[in-house]
Amino acid sequence: MRPNRGVFGIVGKEGTNCAQQIIAALKEQQHRGTKHWGVAISGDDEIACFTPKGPVSALLDEKIYDIQGDIGIGHVSSCDPQPIAGYSKHGPFAVCFDGFNPAADSQRIDLMARGAFFASQEDVEVIAGFISHGFDIISGIENAIRLTVGPCAMLVLTRDAIYAARDDRGWRPLVIGK
């Protein structure tokens, strides 16, 4: 069975706290997966990541609403906790991924041979590895999309931007709106 996932991102007006808006949007996407959900918010030169287990409606920790930042991404899933956040030569970034990459196992081995470290067997970590090995964040995202074999849509959050990308066939839903 292939995983069900959904991604969402928002760039709010400066000085607003986008956590509440992302959580509300994830509740609407909950049909895409109820096992895990998460948000990553950029603020104060850091990226805070929160990935609880269970449906969004089971949110008990109100501290998530206290995470300050006007830009963030969110994810719902039937299989894995996302977004994941970390540091690379490009600075802090977080990524969430809706897709399926049948080549992830062999790609993980290639990345480990180049010095990458993995904490899980999830495809999203391979995506993050491709991004961190890019010349810059944009070339890293381009590499990740080009090297992902199956259908995908992803959001990448940096200190001051969200990058959205999907496979060239458009198999995964991804809408950019205002």
PDB file of C-alpha atoms in Angstrom:
ATOM      1  CA  MET A   1       0.000   0.000   0.000  1.00  0.00           C
ATOM      2  CA  ARG A   2       1.351   3.410  -0.966  1.00  0.00           C
ATOM      3  CA  PRO A   3       1.328   6.148   1.669  1.00  0.00           C
ATOM      4  CA  ASN A   4      -1.195   8.969   1.664  1.00  0.00           C
ATOM      5  CA  ARG A   5       0.221  12.376   2.430  1.00  0.00           C
ATOM      6  CA  GLY A   6      -0.613  16.040   2.066  1.00  0.00           C
ATOM      7  CA  VAL A   7       1.531  19.182   2.231  1.00  0.00           C
ATOM      8  CA  PHE A   8       0.681  22.803   2.921  1.00  0.00           C
ATOM      9  CA  GLY A   9       2.701  26.018   3.139  1.00  0.00           C
ATOM     10  CA  ILE A  10       1.974  29.617   3.981  1.00  0.00           C
ATOM     11  CA  VAL A  11       3.791  32.918   3.828  1.00  0.00           C
ATOM     12  CA  GLY A  12       1.898  35.280   6.092  1.00  0.00           C
ATOM     13  CA  LYS A  13       2.170  38.987   6.589  1.00  0.00           C
ATOM     14  CA  GLU A  14       5.235  40.015   8.548  1.00  0.00           C
ATOM     15  CA  GLY A  15       4.625  39.867  12.273  1.00  0.00           C
ATOM     16  CA  THR A  16       1.794  37.318  12.072  1.00  0.00           C
ATOM     17  CA  ASN A  17       1.941  33.875  13.608  1.00  0.00           C
ATOM     18  CA  CYS A  18       1.132  31.348  10.883  1.00  0.00           C
ATOM     19  CA  ALA A  19       1.004  28.209  13.094  1.00  0.00           C
ATOM     20  CA  GLN A  20      -2.741  28.460  13.678  1.00  0.00           C
ATOM     21  CA  GLN A  21      -3.455  28.898   9.961  1.00  0.00           C
ATOM     22  CA  ILE A  22      -1.292  25.904   9.026  1.00  0.00           C
ATOM     23  CA  ILE A  23      -2.980  23.700  11.625  1.00  0.00           C
ATOM     24  CA  ALA A  24      -6.423  24.729  10.338  1.00  0.00           C
ATOM     25  CA  ALA A  25      -5.358  23.850   6.779  1.00  0.00           C
ATOM     26  CA  LEU A  26      -3.970  20.488   7.883  1.00  0.00           C
ATOM     27  CA  LYS A  27      -7.300  19.662   9.527  1.00  0.00           C
ATOM     28  CA  GLU A  28      -8.876  20.131   6.081  1.00  0.00           C
ATOM     29  CA  GLN A  29      -6.275  17.812   4.516  1.00  0.00           C
ATOM     30  CA  GLN A  30      -6.612  15.162   7.228  1.00  0.00           C
ATOM     31  CA  HIS A  31      -8.252  12.753   4.755  1.00  0.00           C
ATOM     32  CA  ARG A  32      -4.759  12.416   3.201  1.00  0.00           C
ATOM     33  CA  GLY A  33      -3.462  10.737   6.382  1.00  0.00           C
ATOM     34  CA  THR A  34      -4.278  10.515  10.067  1.00  0.00           C
ATOM     35  CA  LYS A  35      -1.288   8.700  11.554  1.00  0.00           C
ATOM     36  CA  HIS A  36       1.147  11.662  11.652  1.00  0.00           C
ATOM     37  CA  TRP A  37       1.140  15.376  11.079  1.00  0.00           C
ATOM     38  CA  GLY A  38       3.566  18.207  11.622  1.00  0.00           C
ATOM     39  CA  VAL A  39       4.536  21.802  11.081  1.00  0.00           C
ATOM     40  CA  ALA A  40       7.804  23.671  10.621  1.00  0.00           C
ATOM     41  CA  ILE A  41       7.841  27.410  11.256  1.00  0.00           C
ATOM     42  CA  SER A  42      10.644  29.828  10.371  1.00  0.00           C
ATOM     43  CA  GLY A  43      11.260  32.581  12.870  1.00  0.00           C
ATOM     44  CA  ASP A  44      14.138  34.270  14.709  1.00  0.00           C
ATOM     45  CA  ASP A  45      16.720  32.724  12.324  1.00  0.00           C
ATOM     46  CA  GLU A  46      15.666  29.229  13.428  1.00  0.00           C
ATOM     47  CA  ILE A  47      13.213  26.664  12.152  1.00  0.00           C
ATOM     48  CA  ALA A  48      11.010  25.095  14.819  1.00  0.00           C
ATOM     49  CA  CYS A  49       9.591  21.688  13.960  1.00  0.00           C
ATOM     50  CA  PHE A  50       6.664  19.941  15.695  1.00  0.00           C
ATOM     51  CA  THR A  51       5.657  16.405  14.579  1.00  0.00           C
ATOM     52  CA  PRO A  52       3.070  14.729  16.837  1.00  0.00           C
ATOM     53  CA  LYS A  53       1.477  11.364  16.197  1.00  0.00           C
ATOM     54  CA  GLY A  54      -2.248  10.948  15.535  1.00  0.00           C
ATOM     55  CA  PRO A  55      -4.848  13.117  13.847  1.00  0.00           C
ATOM     56  CA  VAL A  56      -4.593  16.908  13.884  1.00  0.00           C
ATOM     57  CA  SER A  57      -7.906  17.076  15.749  1.00  0.00           C
ATOM     58  CA  ALA A  58      -6.210  15.296  18.698  1.00  0.00           C
ATOM     59  CA  LEU A  59      -3.928  18.314  19.261  1.00  0.00           C
ATOM     60  CA  LEU A  60      -3.534  18.663  23.011  1.00  0.00           C
ATOM     61  CA  ASP A  61      -0.356  20.730  23.200  1.00  0.00           C
ATOM     62  CA  GLU A  62      -1.267  24.376  22.891  1.00  0.00           C
ATOM     63  CA  LYS A  63       2.442  25.305  22.829  1.00  0.00           C
ATOM     64  CA  ILE A  64       2.416  24.757  19.077  1.00  0.00           C
ATOM     65  CA  TYR A  65       0.409  27.956  18.738  1.00  0.00           C
ATOM     66  CA  ASP A  66       3.194  29.825  20.556  1.00  0.00           C
ATOM     67  CA  ILE A  67       5.795  29.065  17.880  1.00  0.00           C
ATOM     68  CA  GLN A  68       6.514  32.464  16.382  1.00  0.00           C
ATOM     69  CA  GLY A  69       6.991  32.964  12.662  1.00  0.00           C
ATOM     70  CA  ASP A  70       5.135  34.219   9.633  1.00  0.00           C
ATOM     71  CA  ILE A  71       6.267  31.488   7.231  1.00  0.00           C
ATOM     72  CA  GLY A  72       5.853  27.742   7.568  1.00  0.00           C
ATOM     73  CA  ILE A  73       5.006  24.361   6.083  1.00  0.00           C
ATOM     74  CA  GLY A  74       2.824  21.485   7.235  1.00  0.00           C
ATOM     75  CA  HIS A  75       2.275  17.826   6.482  1.00  0.00           C
ATOM     76  CA  VAL A  76      -0.264  15.044   7.145  1.00  0.00           C
ATOM     77  CA  SER A  77       0.574  11.404   6.572  1.00  0.00           C
ATOM     78  CA  SER A  78      -0.613   7.826   6.857  1.00  0.00           C
ATOM     79  CA  CYS A  79       2.939   6.595   7.444  1.00  0.00           C
ATOM     80  CA  ASP A  80       5.729   8.957   8.570  1.00  0.00           C
ATOM     81  CA  PRO A  81       6.338  12.075  10.671  1.00  0.00           C
ATOM     82  CA  GLN A  82       7.190  15.153   8.636  1.00  0.00           C
ATOM     83  CA  PRO A  83       8.396  17.832   8.061  1.00  0.00           C
ATOM     84  CA  ILE A  84      11.993  17.103   8.969  1.00  0.00           C
ATOM     85  CA  ALA A  85      14.330  19.968   9.797  1.00  0.00           C
ATOM     86  CA  GLY A  86      18.084  20.248   9.926  1.00  0.00           C
ATOM     87  CA  TYR A  87      21.134  22.255   9.030  1.00  0.00           C
ATOM     88  CA  SER A  88      23.287  22.111   5.930  1.00  0.00           C
ATOM     89  CA  LYS A  89      25.839  24.311   4.216  1.00  0.00           C
ATOM     90  CA  HIS A  90      22.786  26.299   3.025  1.00  0.00           C
ATOM     91  CA  GLY A  91      21.681  27.034   6.601  1.00  0.00           C
ATOM     92  CA  PRO A  92      18.627  25.661   8.369  1.00  0.00           C
ATOM     93  CA  PHE A  93      15.872  24.146   6.257  1.00  0.00           C
ATOM     94  CA  ALA A  94      12.865  21.879   6.603  1.00  0.00           C
ATOM     95  CA  VAL A  95      11.263  19.674   3.987  1.00  0.00           C
ATOM     96  CA  CYS A  96       8.002  17.805   3.630  1.00  0.00           C
ATOM     97  CA  PHE A  97       7.310  15.393   0.833  1.00  0.00           C
ATOM     98  CA  ASP A  98       4.205  13.869  -0.717  1.00  0.00           C
ATOM     99  CA  GLY A  99       5.322  11.088  -2.949  1.00  0.00           C
ATOM    100  CA  PHE A 100       6.839   7.705  -3.487  1.00  0.00           C
ATOM    101  CA  ASN A 101      10.442   7.112  -4.498  1.00  0.00           C
ATOM    102  CA  PRO A 102      11.139   3.442  -5.330  1.00  0.00           C
ATOM    103  CA  ALA A 103      14.844   4.263  -5.793  1.00  0.00           C
ATOM    104  CA  ALA A 104      15.240   5.680  -2.257  1.00  0.00           C
ATOM    105  CA  ASP A 105      17.077   2.652  -0.839  1.00  0.00           C
ATOM    106  CA  SER A 106      19.849   2.696  -3.445  1.00  0.00           C
ATOM    107  CA  GLN A 107      19.993   6.511  -3.345  1.00  0.00           C
ATOM    108  CA  ARG A 108      20.379   6.381   0.457  1.00  0.00           C
ATOM    109  CA  ILE A 109      23.404   4.085   0.027  1.00  0.00           C
ATOM    110  CA  ASP A 110      24.948   6.509  -2.512  1.00  0.00           C
ATOM    111  CA  LEU A 111      24.398   9.466  -0.175  1.00  0.00           C
ATOM    112  CA  MET A 112      25.905   7.566   2.785  1.00  0.00           C
ATOM    113  CA  ALA A 113      28.991   6.859   0.652  1.00  0.00           C
ATOM    114  CA  ARG A 114      29.265  10.669   0.242  1.00  0.00           C
ATOM    115  CA  GLY A 115      29.067  11.202   4.018  1.00  0.00           C
ATOM    116  CA  ALA A 116      25.336  11.655   4.608  1.00  0.00           C
ATOM    117  CA  PHE A 117      23.790  10.535   7.900  1.00  0.00           C
ATOM    118  CA  PHE A 118      20.247   9.166   8.200  1.00  0.00           C
ATOM    119  CA  ALA A 119      18.053   8.783  11.271  1.00  0.00           C
ATOM    120  CA  SER A 120      15.333   6.728   9.570  1.00  0.00           C
ATOM    121  CA  GLN A 121      14.454   4.815   6.417  1.00  0.00           C
ATOM    122  CA  GLU A 122      11.989   7.439   5.170  1.00  0.00           C
ATOM    123  CA  ASP A 123      12.127   8.808   1.618  1.00  0.00           C
ATOM    124  CA  VAL A 124      12.006  12.391   2.913  1.00  0.00           C
ATOM    125  CA  GLU A 125      15.494  11.993   4.384  1.00  0.00           C
ATOM    126  CA  VAL A 126      16.843  11.063   0.954  1.00  0.00           C
ATOM    127  CA  ILE A 127      15.173  14.203  -0.422  1.00  0.00           C
ATOM    128  CA  ALA A 128      16.831  16.281   2.329  1.00  0.00           C
ATOM    129  CA  GLY A 129      20.165  14.644   1.495  1.00  0.00           C
ATOM    130  CA  PHE A 130      19.870  15.633  -2.165  1.00  0.00           C
ATOM    131  CA  ILE A 131      18.979  19.193  -1.159  1.00  0.00           C
ATOM    132  CA  SER A 132      21.891  19.545   1.265  1.00  0.00           C
ATOM    133  CA  HIS A 133      24.390  18.256  -1.343  1.00  0.00           C
ATOM    134  CA  GLY A 134      23.335  20.836  -3.932  1.00  0.00           C
ATOM    135  CA  PHE A 135      25.504  23.837  -4.849  1.00  0.00           C
ATOM    136  CA  ASP A 136      22.797  26.037  -3.308  1.00  0.00           C
ATOM    137  CA  ILE A 137      19.268  25.410  -2.024  1.00  0.00           C
ATOM    138  CA  ILE A 138      17.673  25.791  -5.478  1.00  0.00           C
ATOM    139  CA  SER A 139      20.084  23.427  -7.238  1.00  0.00           C
ATOM    140  CA  GLY A 140      19.596  20.984  -4.351  1.00  0.00           C
ATOM    141  CA  ILE A 141      15.813  21.055  -4.851  1.00  0.00           C
ATOM    142  CA  GLU A 142      16.262  20.641  -8.606  1.00  0.00           C
ATOM    143  CA  ASN A 143      18.490  17.596  -7.949  1.00  0.00           C
ATOM    144  CA  ALA A 144      15.937  16.136  -5.540  1.00  0.00           C
ATOM    145  CA  ILE A 145      13.118  16.453  -8.088  1.00  0.00           C
ATOM    146  CA  ARG A 146      15.259  15.126 -10.932  1.00  0.00           C
ATOM    147  CA  LEU A 147      16.511  12.134  -8.920  1.00  0.00           C
ATOM    148  CA  THR A 148      13.172  11.173  -7.365  1.00  0.00           C
ATOM    149  CA  VAL A 149      11.920   8.339  -9.545  1.00  0.00           C
ATOM    150  CA  GLY A 150       8.245   8.312  -8.582  1.00  0.00           C
ATOM    151  CA  PRO A 151       5.520  10.929  -8.305  1.00  0.00           C
ATOM    152  CA  CYS A 152       6.171  13.695  -5.767  1.00  0.00           C
ATOM    153  CA  ALA A 153       5.371  17.152  -4.534  1.00  0.00           C
ATOM    154  CA  MET A 154       7.531  18.831  -1.913  1.00  0.00           C
ATOM    155  CA  LEU A 155       7.841  21.997   0.097  1.00  0.00           C
ATOM    156  CA  VAL A 156      11.171  23.283   1.374  1.00  0.00           C
ATOM    157  CA  LEU A 157      11.250  25.945   4.091  1.00  0.00           C
ATOM    158  CA  THR A 158      14.286  28.148   4.652  1.00  0.00           C
ATOM    159  CA  ARG A 159      14.714  31.103   6.998  1.00  0.00           C
ATOM    160  CA  ASP A 160      12.943  33.430   4.590  1.00  0.00           C
ATOM    161  CA  ALA A 161      11.243  31.439   1.823  1.00  0.00           C
ATOM    162  CA  ILE A 162       9.185  28.425   0.842  1.00  0.00           C
ATOM    163  CA  TYR A 163      10.134  26.535  -2.297  1.00  0.00           C
ATOM    164  CA  ALA A 164       7.541  24.298  -3.938  1.00  0.00           C
ATOM    165  CA  ALA A 165       8.334  21.614  -6.506  1.00  0.00           C
ATOM    166  CA  ARG A 166       6.756  18.532  -8.021  1.00  0.00           C
ATOM    167  CA  ASP A 167       7.583  15.826 -10.531  1.00  0.00           C
ATOM    168  CA  ASP A 168       7.514  16.779 -14.183  1.00  0.00           C
ATOM    169  CA  ARG A 169       4.349  14.751 -14.820  1.00  0.00           C
ATOM    170  CA  GLY A 170       2.368  16.526 -12.114  1.00  0.00           C
ATOM    171  CA  TRP A 171       1.133  13.308 -10.510  1.00  0.00           C
ATOM    172  CA  ARG A 172       0.861  14.795  -7.023  1.00  0.00           C
ATOM    173  CA  PRO A 173      -1.405  17.747  -6.268  1.00  0.00           C
ATOM    174  CA  LEU A 174       0.360  21.043  -5.685  1.00  0.00           C
ATOM    175  CA  VAL A 175      -1.381  24.389  -5.909  1.00  0.00           C
ATOM    176  CA  ILE A 176       0.266  27.768  -5.436  1.00  0.00           C
ATOM    177  CA  GLY A 177      -2.249  30.446  -4.587  1.00  0.00           C
ATOM    178  CA  LYS A 178      -2.597  33.898  -3.125  1.00  0.00           C
TER     179      LYS A 178
END
